[in-house]
Amino acid sequence: MTLIEYEAVPEVAVDPHPQRGTVVMKFGGTSVAGPERLRGVAKRLVSAHEGGNRVVAVLSAMGATTDELLSLAHQVSARPEPRELDMLISVGERISCALAAMAINDLGHRALSLTGSQAGIVTDTKHGKAKIVDVRARRIHESLDRDEIVLVAGFQGVSTEQDVTTLGRGGSDTTAVALAAALGADRCEIYTDVEGVFTADPRIVPGARKLHAVSYEEMLEMAASGAKVLQLRCVEFARNHGVTLHVRSTFADVEGTWIGEEDARMLEKAMIAGVTYETDEAVYEVEGADPAELFDTLADAGVNVDTVIQIDSALVFSAPPEDRRDAESALERLGAHWRERAGLGKVSVVGAGMKSHPGVAARAFTTLGELGVQSYFVSTSPIKIAFYVERADVEQTVKALHDAFDLADAAAARAHA
Ligand code: ASP
Ligand code: MG
């Protein structure tokens, strides 16, 4: 995590005297889309409270609210000021929390809704992708001590310069994990519109299976390579603070996917956890730039560089598509020769078992060969192989790799941790 001057304290001061029975429950946009669903969420929170827990809920904006607010901003201005954009898009989460608090009060329990700032979520000053640097949970504790259900607006905080910031798309997940860490919560439950983390996107691979257990490392790789179910920073945070996550459905009362430390039982059966993909990859080819200067400039612009390949004086790197505008202006500033290699997607095979089982690369390359799919370049980590392929080849590559590693096979399923 980036250190800033302000940060004399650890990034999150973990409560030295955690209260037993604290649970953080996060609900995503679909789970709160509409009055009926909000009342449903209120009921779930009330029953957790009746079960004797200190309940902290983190809510996302209702349905497509964040997208609508963004589109509104772009209808008004071609380049909205990042500070003002954050003032605007942080509103959606506040709406959900206020409404849920009303519904809880009607059920005869007391609730208190808080903005990120009121909840003590302090961030750095990078609008649109701020990082949490501190959680000052006093107000939450006081409210819990009064036996209230606390509702915290996700995705937002207050910067060290007192401005409202947002944490990047999907940022409510990170709010939830940061609170779970700071409050010493027993568990952090992420309620969503799917039943958990799957071996592949079920819309592409109908036989994809729900994973019962995934290690932090696998989940980090999966989130970084296209699994939309959790924000990447949330998984990083959970791993750094040892917060066990349970990703589960809002709409069905079944066990979901547990994310925690790697354990032998996870690897006994399936060495591969899943196949993920991205249909939009921003890949740049740069000629004749000094690498140190190039990556310095990109870092200053807040661009998260992913894969880097150097061949002689040519550099190829990828970055998240959201960072495209920042990356391009950084490359312009540098005055280097560059072009975007457009039209690429990425398909990744992820699994902790790769570390100890040879032959995964062989099987993956053979599968692409048999399909006749050409990969533009390949990047690997100890538990991932990622192929950059033409966007049009992404779907068939996902399907074929899922088959090649028998991921639909029930016998290969991992047991609950
Ligand atoms: N509402 C925000 C988004 O759509 C944050 C979140 O839901 O996690 O990205
Ligand atoms: Mg999300």
XYZ file of C-alpha atoms and ligand atoms in Angstrom:
427
model
C 0.000 0.000 0.000
C 1.256 3.446 -0.814
C 2.545 5.301 2.210
C 1.699 8.934 2.568
C 3.103 11.463 5.008
C -0.038 11.555 7.059
C 0.221 7.877 7.688
C 2.087 7.730 10.972
C -0.296 5.067 12.204
C -0.605 1.624 10.608
C -2.907 1.606 7.614
C -5.644 0.115 9.743
C -5.317 0.157 13.489
C -6.787 -3.171 14.469
C -8.913 -3.038 17.575
C -6.783 -4.477 20.409
C -9.907 -5.570 22.309
C -12.208 -6.946 19.649
C -15.766 -7.515 20.807
C -16.914 -11.028 20.191
C -19.722 -11.598 17.793
C -19.113 -8.675 15.460
C -20.157 -9.445 11.909
C -19.712 -7.292 8.810
C -22.277 -8.002 6.085
C -21.875 -6.365 2.683
C -24.684 -6.224 0.124
C -24.039 -5.471 -3.543
C -26.046 -3.319 -5.938
C -28.459 -6.020 -7.140
C -29.167 -7.031 -3.546
C -30.497 -3.549 -2.754
C -32.070 -2.755 -6.138
C -35.543 -1.560 -5.172
C -37.659 -1.082 -2.041
C -38.662 -4.734 -1.790
C -35.057 -5.936 -1.833
C -33.992 -3.278 0.625
C -36.656 -4.528 3.007
C -35.312 -8.049 2.466
C -31.805 -6.893 3.387
C -33.213 -5.146 6.463
C -34.814 -8.455 7.541
C -31.526 -10.312 7.113
C -29.690 -7.733 9.195
C -32.350 -7.848 11.877
C -32.155 -11.623 12.098
C -28.340 -11.484 12.430
C -28.880 -8.924 15.205
C -31.470 -11.129 16.892
C -28.906 -13.936 16.739
C -26.839 -11.932 19.228
C -24.348 -10.306 16.837
C -23.055 -6.779 16.718
C -24.063 -6.061 13.130
C -22.293 -3.698 10.755
C -23.690 -3.584 7.214
C -21.947 -2.099 4.205
C -24.237 -1.308 1.293
C -23.598 -0.590 -2.377
C -25.658 1.810 -4.446
C -29.034 0.541 -5.651
C -28.859 -1.295 -8.990
C -27.259 0.782 -11.719
C -27.184 4.017 -9.693
C -23.413 4.497 -9.916
C -23.455 4.032 -13.710
C -26.346 6.458 -14.003
C -24.573 9.092 -11.926
C -21.427 8.680 -14.014
C -23.380 9.043 -17.201
C -25.111 12.137 -15.847
C -21.738 13.696 -15.090
C -20.504 12.982 -18.607
C -23.644 14.475 -20.101
C -22.891 17.689 -18.250
C -19.146 17.798 -18.740
C -16.618 16.141 -21.041
C -13.991 16.022 -18.307
C -15.621 16.238 -14.927
C -13.326 17.374 -12.139
C -12.368 14.212 -10.175
C -13.214 15.848 -6.851
C -16.716 16.728 -8.016
C -17.194 13.316 -9.569
C -16.531 11.754 -6.168
C -19.011 14.117 -4.492
C -21.565 12.905 -7.011
C -21.013 9.160 -7.234
C -20.626 8.648 -3.492
C -24.292 9.581 -3.126
C -25.684 6.221 -4.298
C -24.427 4.315 -1.253
C -25.870 6.910 1.114
C -29.312 6.451 -0.423
C -29.176 2.685 0.191
C -28.061 3.115 3.804
C -30.669 5.706 4.721
C -33.471 3.613 3.211
C -32.259 0.407 4.876
C -32.098 2.225 8.226
C -35.743 3.274 7.801
C -36.762 -0.298 7.007
C -34.880 -1.630 10.054
C -36.506 0.927 12.334
C -39.897 -0.225 11.053
C -38.997 -3.764 12.113
C -38.610 -2.528 15.664
C -34.807 -2.476 15.770
C -32.653 0.608 15.921
C -30.324 1.482 13.069
C -27.892 4.263 12.274
C -26.718 5.087 8.752
C -23.300 6.651 8.267
C -21.420 8.046 5.290
C -17.898 6.718 4.788
C -16.589 9.888 6.343
C -18.841 9.636 9.415
C -17.811 6.003 9.785
C -14.176 7.113 10.047
C -12.896 5.705 6.743
C -9.847 7.862 6.009
C -8.226 7.613 2.576
C -5.415 9.126 0.561
C -6.262 11.920 -1.866
C -6.467 9.990 -5.180
C -9.988 10.740 -6.332
C -11.739 7.863 -8.046
C -9.315 5.243 -6.746
C -8.481 6.291 -3.225
C -6.863 3.871 -0.816
C -7.945 3.477 2.775
C -5.166 4.578 5.124
C -6.982 4.486 8.442
C -10.274 3.463 10.004
C -11.336 5.456 13.048
C -14.116 3.266 14.285
C -15.073 5.122 17.470
C -18.456 6.216 16.202
C -19.297 2.709 14.980
C -18.365 1.243 18.365
C -20.520 3.762 20.196
C -23.470 2.945 18.010
C -22.940 -0.822 18.433
C -22.704 -0.304 22.194
C -26.136 1.320 22.034
C -27.303 -1.933 20.413
C -27.897 -0.308 17.036
C -27.388 -1.913 13.639
C -24.805 0.246 11.866
C -25.113 0.888 8.123
C -22.011 2.211 6.439
C -22.073 3.657 2.924
C -19.588 1.584 0.921
C -17.103 2.709 -1.727
C -16.173 6.007 -0.070
C -14.183 7.777 2.569
C -12.799 11.149 3.484
C -9.331 12.119 2.368
C -6.532 13.405 4.526
C -7.494 16.758 2.993
C -11.119 16.441 4.094
C -12.556 15.753 0.674
C -14.989 12.976 -0.156
C -13.208 10.217 -2.080
C -14.295 6.984 -3.741
C -12.411 3.688 -3.785
C -12.809 2.583 -7.413
C -15.522 0.451 -8.982
C -16.535 -2.399 -6.724
C -15.039 -0.505 -3.784
C -17.766 -1.393 -1.296
C -16.103 -4.795 -0.947
C -12.983 -3.048 0.300
C -14.975 -0.912 2.734
C -16.411 -4.108 4.214
C -13.051 -5.831 4.631
C -11.391 -2.729 6.078
C -14.164 -2.480 8.654
C -13.971 -6.192 9.447
C -10.225 -5.818 10.048
C -10.550 -2.643 12.100
C -13.383 -4.007 14.239
C -11.759 -7.414 14.696
C -14.960 -8.939 13.291
C -15.531 -12.684 13.443
C -16.455 -12.785 9.809
C -16.979 -10.710 6.705
C -19.839 -11.858 4.551
C -20.159 -10.568 1.009
C -23.748 -10.984 -0.192
C -24.191 -10.858 -3.941
C -26.369 -11.979 -6.854
C -24.390 -15.181 -7.501
C -23.866 -18.120 -5.162
C -20.131 -17.676 -4.837
C -16.944 -17.838 -6.885
C -17.204 -20.149 -9.891
C -14.653 -22.160 -11.864
C -15.559 -19.898 -14.814
C -18.210 -17.368 -15.739
C -21.401 -19.507 -15.930
C -22.705 -17.287 -18.748
C -19.899 -18.634 -20.934
C -19.432 -22.073 -19.412
C -22.808 -23.489 -18.355
C -21.105 -26.398 -16.545
C -19.014 -24.122 -14.319
C -19.119 -25.122 -10.648
C -19.195 -23.128 -7.462
C -15.880 -23.334 -5.632
C -16.223 -24.081 -1.945
C -12.819 -22.770 -0.952
C -10.283 -20.516 -2.617
C -6.996 -19.269 -1.202
C -6.230 -15.557 -0.931
C -3.529 -15.936 -3.577
C -5.861 -17.639 -6.023
C -8.568 -15.067 -5.408
C -6.064 -12.248 -5.909
C -5.045 -13.685 -9.268
C -8.656 -14.312 -10.242
C -9.781 -10.813 -9.264
C -6.812 -9.320 -11.114
C -7.600 -11.299 -14.245
C -11.269 -10.618 -14.680
C -13.345 -12.357 -11.974
C -15.761 -9.562 -11.154
C -17.116 -11.053 -7.963
C -14.703 -9.215 -5.622
C -12.665 -6.067 -5.956
C -8.930 -6.799 -6.107
C -8.045 -4.404 -3.295
C -10.568 -6.058 -1.044
C -8.805 -9.404 -1.417
C -5.406 -7.804 -0.798
C -6.753 -6.182 2.320
C -8.331 -9.430 3.520
C -5.073 -11.314 3.054
C -2.954 -8.658 4.748
C -5.258 -8.593 7.754
C -6.235 -12.268 7.863
C -9.944 -11.581 7.331
C -11.775 -14.700 6.164
C -14.345 -13.875 3.500
C -17.543 -15.693 2.728
C -19.014 -14.794 -0.663
C -22.628 -15.918 -0.810
C -26.016 -15.293 -2.339
C -28.457 -12.706 -1.032
C -31.309 -14.615 -2.590
C -30.661 -18.213 -1.489
C -29.745 -19.429 1.959
C -26.869 -21.674 0.910
C -23.208 -21.740 1.735
C -21.074 -19.830 -0.745
C -17.306 -19.665 -1.287
C -14.843 -19.279 1.573
C -11.684 -17.320 0.929
C -8.802 -17.683 3.339
C -5.318 -19.094 3.848
C -4.312 -21.897 1.514
C -4.832 -25.267 3.129
C -3.915 -28.739 1.992
C -7.525 -29.760 1.542
C -7.944 -27.133 -1.148
C -5.202 -28.703 -3.218
C -5.985 -32.364 -2.671
C -8.501 -32.488 -5.440
C -8.338 -29.537 -7.795
C -4.989 -28.037 -8.616
C -6.711 -25.472 -10.823
C -9.275 -23.178 -9.221
C -10.682 -21.582 -12.333
C -10.436 -19.922 -15.716
C -10.999 -16.171 -15.849
C -11.077 -13.712 -18.707
C -11.083 -10.098 -19.648
C -12.513 -8.895 -22.973
C -10.880 -5.503 -22.861
C -7.168 -5.254 -22.253
C -5.203 -2.048 -22.692
C -1.868 -3.153 -24.141
C 0.769 -0.627 -25.214
C 3.865 -1.019 -27.340
C 6.544 1.569 -26.645
C 9.750 2.105 -28.631
C 12.942 3.728 -27.472
C 11.829 4.907 -24.036
C 13.988 4.667 -20.944
C 12.187 1.970 -18.915
C 12.835 3.627 -15.549
C 11.514 6.937 -16.790
C 8.544 5.277 -18.469
C 7.402 3.379 -15.378
C 8.084 6.355 -13.126
C 5.849 8.537 -15.252
C 3.138 5.879 -15.291
C 3.377 5.419 -11.529
C 3.094 9.177 -10.970
C -0.031 9.166 -13.105
C -1.483 6.435 -10.847
C -1.462 3.817 -13.619
C -1.368 0.250 -12.319
C 0.976 -1.496 -14.720
C 0.309 -5.216 -14.986
C 2.288 -7.343 -17.449
C 5.587 -5.978 -18.746
C 7.649 -7.517 -21.536
C 10.919 -6.127 -22.835
C 12.517 -7.229 -26.081
C 15.627 -5.223 -26.918
C 14.529 -1.597 -26.942
C 10.836 -2.385 -27.306
C 8.562 -2.505 -24.279
C 5.090 -3.948 -24.103
C 2.937 -3.417 -21.054
C -0.669 -3.765 -20.055
C -2.729 -1.655 -17.675
C -6.362 -1.692 -16.517
C -8.687 -0.228 -19.176
C -9.996 2.268 -16.561
C -6.491 3.756 -16.467
C -6.432 4.253 -20.238
C -6.781 8.009 -20.195
C -4.060 8.418 -17.532
C -1.759 5.990 -19.340
C -2.156 7.760 -22.658
C -1.495 11.210 -21.278
C 1.558 9.877 -19.419
C 2.889 8.351 -22.662
C 2.259 11.636 -24.472
C 4.098 13.580 -21.779
C 7.043 11.240 -22.124
C 7.232 11.935 -25.857
C 7.985 8.272 -26.618
C 6.899 6.365 -29.720
C 3.927 4.342 -28.653
C 0.766 2.717 -29.899
C -2.011 0.749 -28.325
C -2.281 -2.846 -29.489
C -6.075 -2.813 -29.643
C -8.530 -5.687 -29.808
C -6.952 -8.016 -27.267
C -8.554 -9.919 -24.442
C -6.959 -12.143 -21.834
C -7.716 -15.670 -20.648
C -6.086 -16.904 -17.443
C -5.817 -20.286 -15.767
C -5.400 -19.896 -11.999
C -4.634 -22.508 -9.379
C -2.393 -22.925 -6.356
C -1.720 -26.532 -7.396
C 0.398 -25.296 -10.316
C 3.249 -24.682 -7.910
C 3.722 -28.392 -7.362
C 2.289 -30.035 -10.486
C 4.218 -29.895 -13.717
C 2.388 -30.060 -17.013
C -0.142 -27.281 -16.556
C 1.535 -25.042 -19.122
C 1.882 -27.974 -21.511
C -1.800 -28.773 -21.270
C -2.831 -25.141 -21.676
C -0.616 -24.544 -24.724
C -1.785 -27.794 -26.299
C -5.390 -26.706 -25.821
C -4.796 -23.378 -27.563
C -2.875 -25.149 -30.319
C -5.739 -27.567 -30.969
C -8.178 -24.680 -31.129
C -5.940 -22.834 -33.536
C -5.938 -19.806 -31.225
C -2.877 -17.622 -31.458
C -1.703 -15.867 -28.310
C -0.079 -12.478 -28.668
C 1.870 -12.882 -25.474
C 1.755 -14.916 -22.313
C 2.379 -13.831 -18.775
C 2.761 -16.104 -15.791
C 2.998 -16.104 -12.021
C 3.653 -19.171 -9.846
C -0.098 -19.852 -9.811
C -1.319 -18.326 -13.093
C -0.853 -18.570 -16.851
C -2.462 -15.729 -18.807
C -2.849 -15.719 -22.587
C -3.431 -12.459 -24.457
C -5.607 -13.428 -27.410
C -7.818 -11.712 -29.975
C -11.033 -10.552 -28.327
C -13.039 -12.779 -30.680
C -11.160 -15.856 -29.397
C -11.779 -15.248 -25.703
C -14.977 -17.253 -25.264
C -13.892 -20.411 -27.033
C -10.559 -20.308 -25.206
C -12.286 -20.094 -21.815
C -14.544 -23.042 -22.684
C -11.707 -25.179 -23.994
C -9.426 -24.570 -21.007
C -12.277 -25.253 -18.571
C -12.788 -28.600 -20.337
C -9.098 -29.396 -20.591
C -8.694 -29.142 -16.807
C -11.949 -31.055 -16.064
C -13.281 -28.195 -14.002
C -16.916 -29.189 -14.500
C -16.261 -32.573 -12.889
C -18.061 -32.895 -9.551
C -15.451 -35.375 -8.314
C -12.813 -32.671 -8.614
C -14.707 -30.201 -6.452
C -12.956 -28.888 -3.382
C -14.539 -29.550 -0.031
C -15.699 -26.756 2.234
C -12.820 -25.440 4.287
N -21.461 1.302 -6.353
C -20.063 1.221 -6.632
C -19.798 0.566 -7.978
O -20.688 0.257 -8.686
C -19.300 0.523 -5.560
C -19.708 -0.882 -5.303
O -20.820 -1.281 -5.610
O -18.919 -1.629 -4.754
O -18.690 0.372 -8.353
Mg -19.136 -5.690 -6.698
